[in-house]
mmCIF file with all atom_site columns, N, CA and C in Angstrom:
data_model
loop_
_atom_site.group_PDB
_atom_site.id
_atom_site.type_symbol
_atom_site.label_atom_id
_atom_site.label_alt_id
_atom_site.label_comp_id
_atom_site.label_asym_id
_atom_site.label_entity_id
_atom_site.label_seq_id
_atom_site.pdbx_PDB_ins_code
_atom_site.Cartn_x
_atom_site.Cartn_y
_atom_site.Cartn_z
_atom_site.occupancy
_atom_site.B_iso_or_equiv
_atom_site.pdbx_formal_charge
_atom_site.auth_seq_id
_atom_site.auth_comp_id
_atom_site.auth_asym_id
_atom_site.auth_atom_id
_atom_site.pdbx_PDB_model_num
ATOM 1   N N  . HIS A 1 1  ? 73.249 150.533 38.821 1.00 33.00 ? 136 HIS A N  1
ATOM 2   C CA . HIS A 1 1  ? 72.919 149.322 39.530 1.00 33.00 ? 136 HIS A CA 1
ATOM 3   C C  . HIS A 1 1  ? 73.522 149.339 40.934 1.00 33.00 ? 136 HIS A C  1
ATOM 4   N N  . GLU A 1 2  ? 73.007 150.206 41.766 1.00 37.00 ? 137 GLU A N  1
ATOM 5   C CA . GLU A 1 2  ? 73.507 150.334 43.135 1.00 37.00 ? 137 GLU A CA 1
ATOM 6   C C  . GLU A 1 2  ? 73.370 149.018 43.898 1.00 37.00 ? 137 GLU A C  1
ATOM 7   N N  . LEU A 1 3  ? 72.280 148.290 43.642 1.00 38.00 ? 138 LEU A N  1
ATOM 8   C CA . LEU A 1 3  ? 72.064 147.019 44.330 1.00 38.00 ? 138 LEU A CA 1
ATOM 9   C C  . LEU A 1 3  ? 73.216 146.062 44.071 1.00 38.00 ? 138 LEU A C  1
ATOM 10  N N  . LEU A 1 4  ? 73.692 146.029 42.852 1.00 41.00 ? 139 LEU A N  1
ATOM 11  C CA . LEU A 1 4  ? 74.800 145.143 42.522 1.00 41.00 ? 139 LEU A CA 1
ATOM 12  C C  . LEU A 1 4  ? 76.092 145.585 43.194 1.00 41.00 ? 139 LEU A C  1
ATOM 13  N N  . GLN A 1 5  ? 76.288 146.875 43.320 1.00 47.00 ? 140 GLN A N  1
ATOM 14  C CA . GLN A 1 5  ? 77.532 147.380 43.870 1.00 47.00 ? 140 GLN A CA 1
ATOM 15  C C  . GLN A 1 5  ? 77.656 147.152 45.366 1.00 47.00 ? 140 GLN A C  1
ATOM 16  N N  . ASP A 1 6  ? 76.565 147.274 46.106 1.00 52.00 ? 141 ASP A N  1
ATOM 17  C CA . ASP A 1 6  ? 76.696 147.142 47.558 1.00 52.00 ? 141 ASP A CA 1
ATOM 18  C C  . ASP A 1 6  ? 76.380 145.750 48.089 1.00 52.00 ? 141 ASP A C  1
ATOM 19  N N  . GLY A 1 7  ? 75.932 144.856 47.242 1.00 58.00 ? 142 GLY A N  1
ATOM 20  C CA . GLY A 1 7  ? 75.693 143.485 47.675 1.00 58.00 ? 142 GLY A CA 1
ATOM 21  C C  . GLY A 1 7  ? 74.457 143.299 48.527 1.00 58.00 ? 142 GLY A C  1
ATOM 22  N N  . THR A 1 8  ? 73.545 144.268 48.548 1.00 67.00 ? 143 THR A N  1
ATOM 23  C CA . THR A 1 8  ? 72.359 144.181 49.394 1.00 67.00 ? 143 THR A CA 1
ATOM 24  C C  . THR A 1 8  ? 71.549 142.927 49.110 1.00 67.00 ? 143 THR A C  1
ATOM 25  N N  . GLY A 1 9  ? 71.337 142.627 47.840 1.00 74.00 ? 144 GLY A N  1
ATOM 26  C CA . GLY A 1 9  ? 70.565 141.430 47.489 1.00 74.00 ? 144 GLY A CA 1
ATOM 27  C C  . GLY A 1 9  ? 71.231 140.166 47.989 1.00 74.00 ? 144 GLY A C  1
ATOM 28  N N  . ALA A 1 10 ? 72.544 140.106 47.885 1.00 77.00 ? 145 ALA A N  1
ATOM 29  C CA . ALA A 1 10 ? 73.285 138.935 48.350 1.00 77.00 ? 145 ALA A CA 1
ATOM 30  C C  . ALA A 1 10 ? 73.195 138.826 49.872 1.00 77.00 ? 145 ALA A C  1
ATOM 31  N N  . LYS A 1 11 ? 73.288 139.958 50.575 1.00 78.00 ? 146 LYS A N  1
ATOM 32  C CA . LYS A 1 11 ? 73.178 139.939 52.038 1.00 78.00 ? 146 LYS A CA 1
ATOM 33  C C  . LYS A 1 11 ? 71.811 139.421 52.461 1.00 78.00 ? 146 LYS A C  1
ATOM 34  N N  . LYS A 1 12 ? 70.760 139.885 51.772 1.00 78.00 ? 147 LYS A N  1
ATOM 35  C CA . LYS A 1 12 ? 69.405 139.420 52.097 1.00 78.00 ? 147 LYS A CA 1
ATOM 36  C C  . LYS A 1 12 ? 69.267 137.935 51.808 1.00 78.00 ? 147 LYS A C  1
ATOM 37  N N  . LYS A 1 13 ? 69.841 137.505 50.695 1.00 77.00 ? 148 LYS A N  1
ATOM 38  C CA . LYS A 1 13 ? 69.789 136.086 50.333 1.00 77.00 ? 148 LYS A CA 1
ATOM 39  C C  . LYS A 1 13 ? 70.493 135.242 51.400 1.00 77.00 ? 148 LYS A C  1
ATOM 40  N N  . LEU A 1 14 ? 71.676 135.668 51.827 1.00 79.00 ? 149 LEU A N  1
ATOM 41  C CA . LEU A 1 14 ? 72.404 134.935 52.859 1.00 79.00 ? 149 LEU A CA 1
ATOM 42  C C  . LEU A 1 14 ? 71.658 134.953 54.189 1.00 79.00 ? 149 LEU A C  1
ATOM 43  N N  . ALA A 1 15 ? 71.047 136.082 54.520 1.00 75.00 ? 150 ALA A N  1
ATOM 44  C CA . ALA A 1 15 ? 70.313 136.201 55.777 1.00 75.00 ? 150 ALA A CA 1
ATOM 45  C C  . ALA A 1 15 ? 69.095 135.285 55.798 1.00 75.00 ? 150 ALA A C  1
ATOM 46  N N  . GLY A 1 16 ? 68.540 135.016 54.625 1.00 77.00 ? 151 GLY A N  1
ATOM 47  C CA . GLY A 1 16 ? 67.357 134.165 54.546 1.00 77.00 ? 151 GLY A CA 1
ATOM 48  C C  . GLY A 1 16 ? 67.649 132.676 54.525 1.00 77.00 ? 151 GLY A C  1
ATOM 49  N N  . ILE A 1 17 ? 68.903 132.312 54.478 1.00 76.00 ? 152 ILE A N  1
ATOM 50  C CA . ILE A 1 17 ? 69.274 130.898 54.437 1.00 76.00 ? 152 ILE A CA 1
ATOM 51  C C  . ILE A 1 17 ? 69.057 130.269 55.806 1.00 76.00 ? 152 ILE A C  1
ATOM 52  N N  . LYS A 1 18 ? 68.322 129.171 55.803 1.00 77.00 ? 153 LYS A N  1
ATOM 53  C CA . LYS A 1 18 ? 67.955 128.520 57.061 1.00 77.00 ? 153 LYS A CA 1
ATOM 54  C C  . LYS A 1 18 ? 68.786 127.279 57.389 1.00 77.00 ? 153 LYS A C  1
ATOM 55  N N  . SER A 1 19 ? 69.480 126.745 56.394 1.00 80.00 ? 154 SER A N  1
ATOM 56  C CA . SER A 1 19 ? 70.223 125.509 56.649 1.00 80.00 ? 154 SER A CA 1
ATOM 57  C C  . SER A 1 19 ? 71.577 125.537 55.947 1.00 80.00 ? 154 SER A C  1
ATOM 58  N N  . GLN A 1 20 ? 72.460 124.698 56.424 1.00 80.00 ? 155 GLN A N  1
ATOM 59  C CA . GLN A 1 20 ? 73.774 124.558 55.807 1.00 80.00 ? 155 GLN A CA 1
ATOM 60  C C  . GLN A 1 20 ? 73.624 124.064 54.367 1.00 80.00 ? 155 GLN A C  1
ATOM 61  N N  . GLU A 1 21 ? 72.618 123.226 54.141 1.00 86.00 ? 156 GLU A N  1
ATOM 62  C CA . GLU A 1 21 ? 72.377 122.694 52.800 1.00 86.00 ? 156 GLU A CA 1
ATOM 63  C C  . GLU A 1 21 ? 72.037 123.821 51.815 1.00 86.00 ? 156 GLU A C  1
ATOM 64  N N  . GLU A 1 22 ? 71.189 124.757 52.241 1.00 82.00 ? 157 GLU A N  1
ATOM 65  C CA . GLU A 1 22 ? 70.849 125.898 51.388 1.00 82.00 ? 157 GLU A CA 1
ATOM 66  C C  . GLU A 1 22 ? 72.084 126.738 51.090 1.00 82.00 ? 157 GLU A C  1
ATOM 67  N N  . LEU A 1 23 ? 72.909 126.956 52.110 1.00 81.00 ? 158 LEU A N  1
ATOM 68  C CA . LEU A 1 23 ? 74.137 127.734 51.934 1.00 81.00 ? 158 LEU A CA 1
ATOM 69  C C  . LEU A 1 23 ? 75.054 127.042 50.929 1.00 81.00 ? 158 LEU A C  1
ATOM 70  N N  . GLU A 1 24 ? 75.211 125.746 51.072 1.00 82.00 ? 159 GLU A N  1
ATOM 71  C CA . GLU A 1 24 ? 76.075 124.999 50.161 1.00 82.00 ? 159 GLU A CA 1
ATOM 72  C C  . GLU A 1 24 ? 75.569 125.069 48.722 1.00 82.00 ? 159 GLU A C  1
ATOM 73  N N  . LYS A 1 25 ? 74.249 124.980 48.523 1.00 83.00 ? 160 LYS A N  1
ATOM 74  C CA . LYS A 1 25 ? 73.691 125.079 47.173 1.00 83.00 ? 160 LYS A CA 1
ATOM 75  C C  . LYS A 1 25 ? 74.025 126.423 46.549 1.00 83.00 ? 160 LYS A C  1
ATOM 76  N N  . LEU A 1 26 ? 73.852 127.496 47.321 1.00 80.00 ? 161 LEU A N  1
ATOM 77  C CA . LEU A 1 26 ? 74.155 128.834 46.819 1.00 80.00 ? 161 LEU A CA 1
ATOM 78  C C  . LEU A 1 26 ? 75.637 128.968 46.495 1.00 80.00 ? 161 LEU A C  1
ATOM 79  N N  . LEU A 1 27 ? 76.491 128.502 47.397 1.00 82.00 ? 162 LEU A N  1
ATOM 80  C CA . LEU A 1 27 ? 77.933 128.625 47.183 1.00 82.00 ? 162 LEU A CA 1
ATOM 81  C C  . LEU A 1 27 ? 78.414 127.760 46.025 1.00 82.00 ? 162 LEU A C  1
ATOM 82  N N  . ASN A 1 28 ? 77.774 126.613 45.820 1.00 81.00 ? 163 ASN A N  1
ATOM 83  C CA . ASN A 1 28 ? 78.166 125.738 44.716 1.00 81.00 ? 163 ASN A CA 1
ATOM 84  C C  . ASN A 1 28 ? 77.850 126.353 43.357 1.00 81.00 ? 163 ASN A C  1
ATOM 85  N N  . LYS A 1 29 ? 76.886 127.287 43.322 1.00 82.00 ? 164 LYS A N  1
ATOM 86  C CA . LYS A 1 29 ? 76.535 127.968 42.076 1.00 82.00 ? 164 LYS A CA 1
ATOM 87  C C  . LYS A 1 29 ? 77.446 129.165 41.797 1.00 82.00 ? 164 LYS A C  1
ATOM 88  N N  . THR A 1 30 ? 78.264 129.524 42.774 1.00 84.00 ? 165 THR A N  1
ATOM 89  C CA . THR A 1 30 ? 79.088 130.722 42.677 1.00 84.00 ? 165 THR A CA 1
ATOM 90  C C  . THR A 1 30 ? 80.564 130.347 42.678 1.00 84.00 ? 165 THR A C  1
ATOM 91  N N  . ILE A 1 31 ? 81.320 130.915 41.763 1.00 88.00 ? 166 ILE A N  1
ATOM 92  C CA . ILE A 1 31 ? 82.750 130.637 41.720 1.00 88.00 ? 166 ILE A CA 1
ATOM 93  C C  . ILE A 1 31 ? 83.449 131.583 42.690 1.00 88.00 ? 166 ILE A C  1
ATOM 94  N N  . LEU A 1 32 ? 83.893 131.020 43.803 1.00 89.00 ? 167 LEU A N  1
ATOM 95  C CA . LEU A 1 32 ? 84.619 131.762 44.832 1.00 89.00 ? 167 LEU A CA 1
ATOM 96  C C  . LEU A 1 32 ? 85.975 131.118 45.031 1.00 89.00 ? 167 LEU A C  1
ATOM 97  N N  . ASP A 1 33 ? 86.960 131.919 45.421 1.00 90.00 ? 168 ASP A N  1
ATOM 98  C CA . ASP A 1 33 ? 88.216 131.279 45.776 1.00 90.00 ? 168 ASP A CA 1
ATOM 99  C C  . ASP A 1 33 ? 88.041 130.657 47.169 1.00 90.00 ? 168 ASP A C  1
ATOM 100 N N  . GLU A 1 34 ? 88.971 129.829 47.555 1.00 92.00 ? 169 GLU A N  1
ATOM 101 C CA . GLU A 1 34 ? 88.850 129.058 48.787 1.00 92.00 ? 169 GLU A CA 1
ATOM 102 C C  . GLU A 1 34 ? 88.667 129.956 50.015 1.00 92.00 ? 169 GLU A C  1
ATOM 103 N N  . GLU A 1 35 ? 89.429 131.013 50.095 1.00 94.00 ? 170 GLU A N  1
ATOM 104 C CA . GLU A 1 35 ? 89.338 131.890 51.269 1.00 94.00 ? 170 GLU A CA 1
ATOM 105 C C  . GLU A 1 35 ? 87.992 132.619 51.314 1.00 94.00 ? 170 GLU A C  1
ATOM 106 N N  . GLU A 1 36 ? 87.500 133.085 50.177 1.00 94.00 ? 171 GLU A N  1
ATOM 107 C CA . GLU A 1 36 ? 86.178 133.720 50.137 1.00 94.00 ? 171 GLU A CA 1
ATOM 108 C C  . GLU A 1 36 ? 85.111 132.751 50.616 1.00 94.00 ? 171 GLU A C  1
ATOM 109 N N  . SER A 1 37 ? 85.186 131.540 50.118 1.00 92.00 ? 172 SER A N  1
ATOM 110 C CA . SER A 1 37 ? 84.213 130.516 50.485 1.00 92.00 ? 172 SER A CA 1
ATOM 111 C C  . SER A 1 37 ? 84.237 130.237 51.986 1.00 92.00 ? 172 SER A C  1
ATOM 112 N N  . ARG A 1 38 ? 85.406 130.117 52.541 1.00 93.00 ? 173 ARG A N  1
ATOM 113 C CA . ARG A 1 38 ? 85.528 129.841 53.980 1.00 93.00 ? 173 ARG A CA 1
ATOM 114 C C  . ARG A 1 38 ? 84.996 130.992 54.817 1.00 93.00 ? 173 ARG A C  1
ATOM 115 N N  . VAL A 1 39 ? 85.279 132.227 54.390 1.00 94.00 ? 174 VAL A N  1
ATOM 116 C CA . VAL A 1 39 ? 84.788 133.395 55.122 1.00 94.00 ? 174 VAL A CA 1
ATOM 117 C C  . VAL A 1 39 ? 83.254 133.431 55.093 1.00 94.00 ? 174 VAL A C  1
ATOM 118 N N  . VAL A 1 40 ? 82.653 133.198 53.924 1.00 92.00 ? 175 VAL A N  1
ATOM 119 C CA . VAL A 1 40 ? 81.193 133.208 53.818 1.00 92.00 ? 175 VAL A CA 1
ATOM 120 C C  . VAL A 1 40 ? 80.586 132.109 54.678 1.00 92.00 ? 175 VAL A C  1
ATOM 121 N N  . ARG A 1 41 ? 81.173 130.929 54.641 1.00 89.00 ? 176 ARG A N  1
ATOM 122 C CA . ARG A 1 41 ? 80.643 129.826 55.455 1.00 89.00 ? 176 ARG A CA 1
ATOM 123 C C  . ARG A 1 41 ? 80.700 130.160 56.949 1.00 89.00 ? 176 ARG A C  1
ATOM 124 N N  . LEU A 1 42 ? 81.810 130.731 57.375 1.00 92.00 ? 177 LEU A N  1
ATOM 125 C CA . LEU A 1 42 ? 81.947 131.084 58.790 1.00 92.00 ? 177 LEU A CA 1
ATOM 126 C C  . LEU A 1 42 ? 81.019 132.228 59.172 1.00 92.00 ? 177 LEU A C  1
ATOM 127 N N  . LYS A 1 43 ? 80.909 133.220 58.312 1.00 91.00 ? 178 LYS A N  1
ATOM 128 C CA . LYS A 1 43 ? 80.069 134.381 58.622 1.00 91.00 ? 178 LYS A CA 1
ATOM 129 C C  . LYS A 1 43 ? 78.592 133.997 58.614 1.00 91.00 ? 178 LYS A C  1
ATOM 130 N N  . SER A 1 44 ? 78.181 133.220 57.638 1.00 85.00 ? 179 SER A N  1
ATOM 131 C CA . SER A 1 44 ? 76.771 132.877 57.492 1.00 85.00 ? 179 SER A CA 1
ATOM 132 C C  . SER A 1 44 ? 76.369 131.682 58.349 1.00 85.00 ? 179 SER A C  1
ATOM 133 N N  . GLY A 1 45 ? 77.241 130.699 58.412 1.00 77.00 ? 180 GLY A N  1
ATOM 134 C CA . GLY A 1 45 ? 76.899 129.473 59.133 1.00 77.00 ? 180 GLY A CA 1
ATOM 135 C C  . GLY A 1 45 ? 77.022 129.574 60.636 1.00 77.00 ? 180 GLY A C  1
ATOM 136 N N  . THR A 1 46 ? 77.983 130.358 61.100 1.00 83.00 ? 181 THR A N  1
ATOM 137 C CA . THR A 1 46 ? 78.228 130.415 62.539 1.00 83.00 ? 181 THR A CA 1
ATOM 138 C C  . THR A 1 46 ? 77.978 131.791 63.135 1.00 83.00 ? 181 THR A C  1
ATOM 139 N N  . ARG A 1 47 ? 77.762 132.786 62.247 1.00 80.00 ? 182 ARG A N  1
ATOM 140 C CA . ARG A 1 47 ? 77.529 134.175 62.688 1.00 80.00 ? 182 ARG A CA 1
ATOM 141 C C  . ARG A 1 47 ? 78.710 134.740 63.474 1.00 80.00 ? 182 ARG A C  1
ATOM 142 N N  . LYS A 1 48 ? 79.911 134.270 63.138 1.00 91.00 ? 183 LYS A N  1
ATOM 143 C CA . LYS A 1 48 ? 81.119 134.785 63.792 1.00 91.00 ? 183 LYS A CA 1
ATOM 144 C C  . LYS A 1 48 ? 81.395 136.203 63.323 1.00 91.00 ? 183 LYS A C  1
ATOM 145 N N  . THR A 1 49 ? 82.127 136.937 64.140 1.00 95.00 ? 184 THR A N  1
ATOM 146 C CA . THR A 1 49 ? 82.553 138.278 63.754 1.00 95.00 ? 184 THR A CA 1
ATOM 147 C C  . THR A 1 49 ? 83.728 138.168 62.789 1.00 95.00 ? 184 THR A C  1
ATOM 148 N N  . PHE A 1 50 ? 84.038 139.266 62.118 1.00 96.00 ? 185 PHE A N  1
ATOM 149 C CA . PHE A 1 50 ? 85.190 139.254 61.220 1.00 96.00 ? 185 PHE A CA 1
ATOM 150 C C  . PHE A 1 50 ? 86.492 139.088 62.003 1.00 96.00 ? 185 PHE A C  1
ATOM 151 N N  . ILE A 1 51 ? 86.513 139.575 63.218 1.00 97.00 ? 186 ILE A N  1
ATOM 152 C CA . ILE A 1 51 ? 87.703 139.366 64.068 1.00 97.00 ? 186 ILE A CA 1
ATOM 153 C C  . ILE A 1 51 ? 87.883 137.874 64.322 1.00 97.00 ? 186 ILE A C  1
ATOM 154 N N  . GLU A 1 52 ? 86.808 137.187 64.701 1.00 97.00 ? 187 GLU A N  1
ATOM 155 C CA . GLU A 1 52 ? 86.881 135.746 64.974 1.00 97.00 ? 187 GLU A CA 1
ATOM 156 C C  . GLU A 1 52 ? 87.239 134.961 63.714 1.00 97.00 ? 187 GLU A C  1
ATOM 157 N N  . ILE A 1 53 ? 86.654 135.350 62.601 1.00 96.00 ? 188 ILE A N  1
ATOM 158 C CA . ILE A 1 53 ? 86.950 134.679 61.333 1.00 96.00 ? 188 ILE A CA 1
ATOM 159 C C  . ILE A 1 53 ? 88.420 134.869 60.970 1.00 96.00 ? 188 ILE A C  1
ATOM 160 N N  . GLY A 1 54 ? 88.905 136.095 61.114 1.00 97.00 ? 189 GLY A N  1
ATOM 161 C CA . GLY A 1 54 ? 90.311 136.369 60.827 1.00 97.00 ? 189 GLY A CA 1
ATOM 162 C C  . GLY A 1 54 ? 91.240 135.532 61.677 1.00 97.00 ? 189 GLY A C  1
ATOM 163 N N  . GLU A 1 55 ? 90.920 135.437 62.962 1.00 97.00 ? 190 GLU A N  1
ATOM 164 C CA . GLU A 1 55 ? 91.750 134.631 63.859 1.00 97.00 ? 190 GLU A CA 1
ATOM 165 C C  . GLU A 1 55 ? 91.736 133.165 63.449 1.00 97.00 ? 190 GLU A C  1
ATOM 166 N N  . GLU A 1 56 ? 90.558 132.663 63.110 1.00 96.00 ? 191 GLU A N  1
ATOM 167 C CA . GLU A 1 56 ? 90.447 131.247 62.717 1.00 96.00 ? 191 GLU A CA 1
ATOM 168 C C  . GLU A 1 56 ? 91.189 130.946 61.418 1.00 96.00 ? 191 GLU A C  1
ATOM 169 N N  . LEU A 1 57 ? 91.150 131.889 60.477 1.00 96.00 ? 192 LEU A N  1
ATOM 170 C CA . LEU A 1 57 ? 91.789 131.663 59.173 1.00 96.00 ? 192 LEU A CA 1
ATOM 171 C C  . LEU A 1 57 ? 93.208 132.229 59.097 1.00 96.00 ? 192 LEU A C  1
ATOM 172 N N  . ASN A 1 58 ? 93.647 132.819 60.196 1.00 97.00 ? 193 ASN A N  1
ATOM 173 C CA . ASN A 1 58 ? 94.977 133.418 60.265 1.00 97.00 ? 193 ASN A CA 1
ATOM 174 C C  . ASN A 1 58 ? 95.153 134.541 59.237 1.00 97.00 ? 193 ASN A C  1
ATOM 175 N N  . ILE A 1 59 ? 94.112 135.370 59.144 1.00 97.00 ? 194 ILE A N  1
ATOM 176 C CA . ILE A 1 59 ? 94.140 136.556 58.303 1.00 97.00 ? 194 ILE A CA 1
ATOM 177 C C  . ILE A 1 59 ? 93.659 137.731 59.156 1.00 97.00 ? 194 ILE A C  1
ATOM 178 N N  . SER A 1 60 ? 93.843 138.941 58.675 1.00 97.00 ? 195 SER A N  1
ATOM 179 C CA . SER A 1 60 ? 93.398 140.106 59.442 1.00 97.00 ? 195 SER A CA 1
ATOM 180 C C  . SER A 1 60 ? 91.876 140.263 59.341 1.00 97.00 ? 195 SER A C  1
ATOM 181 N N  . GLU A 1 61 ? 91.332 141.023 60.272 1.00 97.00 ? 196 GLU A N  1
ATOM 182 C CA . GLU A 1 61 ? 89.904 141.344 60.224 1.00 97.00 ? 196 GLU A CA 1
ATOM 183 C C  . GLU A 1 61 ? 89.579 142.043 58.901 1.00 97.00 ? 196 GLU A C  1
ATOM 184 N N  . ARG A 1 62 ? 90.439 142.952 58.504 1.00 97.00 ? 197 ARG A N  1
ATOM 185 C CA . ARG A 1 62 ? 90.230 143.704 57.263 1.00 97.00 ? 197 ARG A CA 1
ATOM 186 C C  . ARG A 1 62 ? 90.208 142.771 56.045 1.00 97.00 ? 197 ARG A C  1
ATOM 187 N N  . THR A 1 63 ? 91.113 141.822 56.017 1.00 97.00 ? 198 THR A N  1
ATOM 188 C CA . THR A 1 63 ? 91.140 140.863 54.911 1.00 97.00 ? 198 THR A CA 1
ATOM 189 C C  . THR A 1 63 ? 89.879 140.012 54.910 1.00 97.00 ? 198 THR A C  1
ATOM 190 N N  . ALA A 1 64 ? 89.427 139.598 56.078 1.00 96.00 ? 199 ALA A N  1
ATOM 191 C CA . ALA A 1 64 ? 88.189 138.811 56.174 1.00 96.00 ? 199 ALA A CA 1
ATOM 192 C C  . ALA A 1 64 ? 87.012 139.616 55.625 1.00 96.00 ? 199 ALA A C  1
ATOM 193 N N  . ARG A 1 65 ? 86.943 140.892 55.994 1.00 96.00 ? 200 ARG A N  1
ATOM 194 C CA . ARG A 1 65 ? 85.872 141.766 55.480 1.00 96.00 ? 200 ARG A CA 1
ATOM 195 C C  . ARG A 1 65 ? 85.957 141.901 53.959 1.00 96.00 ? 200 ARG A C  1
ATOM 196 N N  . ARG A 1 66 ? 87.146 142.057 53.435 1.00 96.00 ? 201 ARG A N  1
ATOM 197 C CA . ARG A 1 66 ? 87.326 142.189 51.980 1.00 96.00 ? 201 ARG A CA 1
ATOM 198 C C  . ARG A 1 66 ? 86.919 140.907 51.254 1.00 96.00 ? 201 ARG A C  1
ATOM 199 N N  . ARG A 1 67 ? 87.303 139.768 51.799 1.00 96.00 ? 202 ARG A N  1
ATOM 200 C CA . ARG A 1 67 ? 86.936 138.492 51.166 1.00 96.00 ? 202 ARG A CA 1
ATOM 201 C C  . ARG A 1 67 ? 85.420 138.323 51.164 1.00 96.00 ? 202 ARG A C  1
ATOM 202 N N  . TYR A 1 68 ? 84.776 138.720 52.254 1.00 93.00 ? 203 TYR A N  1
ATOM 203 C CA . TYR A 1 68 ? 83.319 138.618 52.357 1.00 93.00 ? 203 TYR A CA 1
ATOM 204 C C  . TYR A 1 68 ? 82.652 139.540 51.336 1.00 93.00 ? 203 TYR A C  1
ATOM 205 N N  . LYS A 1 69 ? 83.135 140.769 51.242 1.00 93.00 ? 204 LYS A N  1
ATOM 206 C CA . LYS A 1 69 ? 82.567 141.726 50.296 1.00 93.00 ? 204 LYS A CA 1
ATOM 207 C C  . LYS A 1 69 ? 82.755 141.240 48.859 1.00 93.00 ? 204 LYS A C  1
ATOM 208 N N  . SER A 1 70 ? 83.924 140.706 48.570 1.00 93.00 ? 205 SER A N  1
ATOM 209 C CA . SER A 1 70 ? 84.190 140.173 47.245 1.00 93.00 ? 205 SER A CA 1
ATOM 210 C C  . SER A 1 70 ? 83.237 139.014 46.930 1.00 93.00 ? 205 SER A C  1
ATOM 211 N N  . ALA A 1 71 ? 83.057 138.139 47.901 1.00 91.00 ? 206 ALA A N  1
ATOM 212 C CA . ALA A 1 71 ? 82.154 136.999 47.718 1.00 91.00 ? 206 ALA A CA 1
ATOM 213 C C  . ALA A 1 71 ? 80.719 137.473 47.512 1.00 91.00 ? 206 ALA A C  1
ATOM 214 N N  . LEU A 1 72 ? 80.291 138.494 48.260 1.00 89.00 ? 207 LEU A N  1
ATOM 215 C CA . LEU A 1 72 ? 78.937 139.026 48.089 1.00 89.00 ? 207 LEU A CA 1
ATOM 216 C C  . LEU A 1 72 ? 78.717 139.516 46.664 1.00 89.00 ? 207 LEU A C  1
ATOM 217 N N  . GLY A 1 73 ? 79.716 140.177 46.116 1.00 89.00 ? 208 GLY A N  1
ATOM 218 C CA . GLY A 1 73 ? 79.605 140.644 44.742 1.00 89.00 ? 208 GLY A CA 1
ATOM 219 C C  . GLY A 1 73 ? 79.429 139.499 43.761 1.00 89.00 ? 208 GLY A C  1
ATOM 220 N N  . LYS A 1 74 ? 80.153 138.441 43.976 1.00 89.00 ? 209 LYS A N  1
ATOM 221 C CA . LYS A 1 74 ? 80.052 137.276 43.097 1.00 89.00 ? 209 LYS A CA 1
ATOM 222 C C  . LYS A 1 74 ? 78.715 136.564 43.282 1.00 89.00 ? 209 LYS A C  1
ATOM 223 N N  . ILE A 1 75 ? 78.256 136.460 44.531 1.00 85.00 ? 210 ILE A N  1
ATOM 224 C CA . ILE A 1 75 ? 76.958 135.841 44.805 1.00 85.00 ? 210 ILE A CA 1
ATOM 225 C C  . ILE A 1 75 ? 75.852 136.682 44.164 1.00 85.00 ? 210 ILE A C  1
ATOM 226 N N  . GLN A 1 76 ? 75.957 138.003 44.316 1.00 84.00 ? 211 GLN A N  1
ATOM 227 C CA . GLN A 1 76 ? 74.957 138.923 43.742 1.00 84.00 ? 211 GLN A CA 1
ATOM 228 C C  . GLN A 1 76 ? 74.834 138.714 42.236 1.00 84.00 ? 211 GLN A C  1
ATOM 229 N N  . ALA A 1 77 ? 75.946 138.484 41.586 1.00 82.00 ? 212 ALA A N  1
ATOM 230 C CA . ALA A 1 77 ? 75.931 138.285 40.140 1.00 82.00 ? 212 ALA A CA 1
ATOM 231 C C  . ALA A 1 77 ? 75.194 137.013 39.744 1.00 82.00 ? 212 ALA A C  1
ATOM 232 N N  . ASN A 1 78 ? 75.049 136.083 40.687 1.00 75.00 ? 213 ASN A N  1
ATOM 233 C CA . ASN A 1 78 ? 74.389 134.803 40.389 1.00 75.00 ? 213 ASN A CA 1
ATOM 234 C C  . ASN A 1 78 ? 72.941 134.724 40.861 1.00 75.00 ? 213 ASN A C  1
ATOM 235 N N  . ILE A 1 79 ? 72.435 135.797 41.475 1.00 70.00 ? 214 ILE A N  1
ATOM 236 C CA . ILE A 1 79 ? 71.031 135.736 41.928 1.00 70.00 ? 214 ILE A CA 1
ATOM 237 C C  . ILE A 1 79 ? 70.177 136.729 41.185 1.00 70.00 ? 214 ILE A C  1
#
């Protein structure tokens, strides 16, 4: 299940979201920790870079990327 491992389906799903309401519905169906949720909202809702997200959340760029990847895996499991 390569699709599940790389999160491609979740990335496409997030890319297709047109409104904050759609994003919230998807996130409400997925159990994410607070930091994962915030990273996804910032990445998807504002199209910020991981550097910008890290600065805003006071975490490293690498940590922001990891939280996003982790969240994608969880979202993928729900779609």
